[in-house]
Amino acid sequence: MARATERLRRTWQALMDSSPPEPPEDEPSEIVDPRAIDLVLRVGELLLASGQSTERVNEAMLGLAVAYELPRVEVQVTFTSLLVSAHPGGSALPVTGSRAIR
């Protein structure tokens, strides 16, 4: 018991004596081209309106977004709407686009 207490005390002192860790640097922000998001949405809208399944539309939109190198992209497809969101990283806000399918 004494050994465990001593080890805990030494660990605690080592943690308290060290300087606080520096915050991590922000990763460089990538540029998100809104035209690429618009193209992904248009292709998804065309595929969904022509009768393709939501799974195929999702795969096609995600593949096109990856081909255009949209960073950290999320694609959501329902029967009535499409959503594409790309996060450039760092402290930048995500760029999001959506379409309603009629």
Short mmCIF file of C-alpha atoms in Angstrom, two decimals:
data_model
loop_
_atom_site.label_atom_id
_atom_site.label_comp_id
_atom_site.label_asym_id
_atom_site.label_seq_id
_atom_site.Cartn_x
_atom_site.Cartn_y
_atom_site.Cartn_z
CA MET A 1 0.00 0.00 0.00
CA ALA A 2 2.84 2.37 0.84
CA ARG A 3 4.46 1.80 -2.56
CA ALA A 4 1.27 2.61 -4.43
CA THR A 5 0.78 5.77 -2.38
CA GLU A 6 4.37 6.87 -3.01
CA ARG A 7 4.07 6.18 -6.74
CA LEU A 8 0.83 8.15 -6.88
CA ARG A 9 2.43 11.04 -4.99
CA ARG A 10 5.45 11.10 -7.36
CA THR A 11 3.20 10.98 -10.42
CA TRP A 12 1.08 13.78 -9.04
CA GLN A 13 4.16 15.93 -8.34
CA ALA A 14 5.54 15.29 -11.81
CA LEU A 15 2.26 16.36 -13.35
CA MET A 16 1.97 19.48 -11.18
CA ASP A 17 5.61 20.56 -11.61
CA SER A 18 5.65 20.41 -15.38
CA SER A 19 4.69 23.40 -17.49
CA PRO A 20 1.22 23.34 -18.95
CA PRO A 21 1.03 21.75 -22.39
CA GLU A 22 0.84 24.09 -25.33
CA PRO A 23 -2.44 24.06 -27.21
CA PRO A 24 -2.22 22.22 -30.52
CA GLU A 25 -1.76 24.35 -33.58
CA ASP A 26 -4.75 24.73 -35.81
CA GLU A 27 -4.49 22.60 -38.85
CA PRO A 28 -4.29 24.58 -42.05
CA SER A 29 -7.68 25.31 -43.52
CA GLU A 30 -8.48 23.83 -46.87
CA ILE A 31 -10.40 25.81 -49.44
CA VAL A 32 -13.94 24.64 -50.15
CA ASP A 33 -15.21 25.64 -53.58
CA PRO A 34 -18.98 26.22 -53.37
CA ARG A 35 -19.25 25.41 -57.08
CA ALA A 36 -18.11 21.85 -56.35
CA ILE A 37 -20.79 21.50 -53.68
CA ASP A 38 -23.38 22.87 -56.11
CA LEU A 39 -22.29 20.35 -58.78
CA VAL A 40 -22.53 17.47 -56.30
CA LEU A 41 -26.04 18.61 -55.35
CA ARG A 42 -27.13 18.98 -58.99
CA VAL A 43 -25.90 15.49 -59.88
CA GLY A 44 -27.66 14.05 -56.83
CA GLU A 45 -30.85 15.89 -57.71
CA LEU A 46 -30.76 14.60 -61.27
CA LEU A 47 -30.13 11.01 -60.18
CA LEU A 48 -32.81 11.03 -57.49
CA ALA A 49 -35.38 12.69 -59.75
CA SER A 50 -34.69 10.09 -62.46
CA GLY A 51 -35.56 7.23 -60.09
CA GLN A 52 -32.24 6.03 -58.70
CA SER A 53 -32.22 4.58 -55.18
CA THR A 54 -31.05 6.76 -52.31
CA GLU A 55 -28.08 4.43 -51.73
CA ARG A 56 -26.82 4.85 -55.29
CA VAL A 57 -27.36 8.60 -55.17
CA ASN A 58 -25.45 8.78 -51.89
CA GLU A 59 -22.54 6.77 -53.33
CA ALA A 60 -22.43 8.87 -56.51
CA MET A 61 -22.52 12.17 -54.60
CA LEU A 62 -19.85 11.03 -52.16
CA GLY A 63 -17.65 9.78 -55.00
CA LEU A 64 -17.98 13.07 -56.85
CA ALA A 65 -17.21 15.04 -53.67
CA VAL A 66 -14.08 12.96 -53.10
CA ALA A 67 -13.07 13.43 -56.75
CA TYR A 68 -13.32 17.20 -56.30
CA GLU A 69 -11.29 16.86 -53.06
CA LEU A 70 -13.89 18.41 -50.78
CA PRO A 71 -12.43 18.13 -47.26
CA ARG A 72 -14.24 16.09 -44.61
CA VAL A 73 -17.42 15.81 -46.65
CA GLU A 74 -20.75 14.50 -45.38
CA VAL A 75 -23.58 13.56 -47.74
CA GLN A 76 -27.16 12.93 -46.69
CA VAL A 77 -29.82 11.71 -49.10
CA THR A 78 -33.52 11.25 -48.39
CA PHE A 79 -36.42 10.84 -50.78
CA THR A 80 -37.23 14.55 -50.59
CA SER A 81 -33.93 16.33 -49.91
CA LEU A 82 -30.17 16.30 -50.41
CA LEU A 83 -27.51 17.74 -48.12
CA VAL A 84 -23.77 18.15 -48.63
CA SER A 85 -21.48 19.59 -45.98
CA ALA A 86 -17.71 20.07 -46.14
CA HIS A 87 -15.57 21.23 -43.23
CA PRO A 88 -12.39 23.04 -44.29
CA GLY A 89 -10.66 22.48 -40.94
CA GLY A 90 -9.11 24.81 -38.42
CA SER A 91 -11.50 27.35 -37.04
CA ALA A 92 -13.34 27.78 -40.34
CA LEU A 93 -17.05 27.08 -40.47
CA PRO A 94 -18.43 24.23 -42.59
CA VAL A 95 -19.81 24.98 -46.04
CA THR A 96 -23.20 23.37 -46.50
CA GLY A 97 -25.63 23.13 -49.38
CA SER A 98 -29.03 21.48 -49.67
CA ARG A 99 -31.70 20.82 -52.27
CA ALA A 100 -35.36 19.93 -52.03
CA ILE A 101 -36.54 17.30 -54.50
CA ARG A 102 -39.97 17.77 -56.01
#
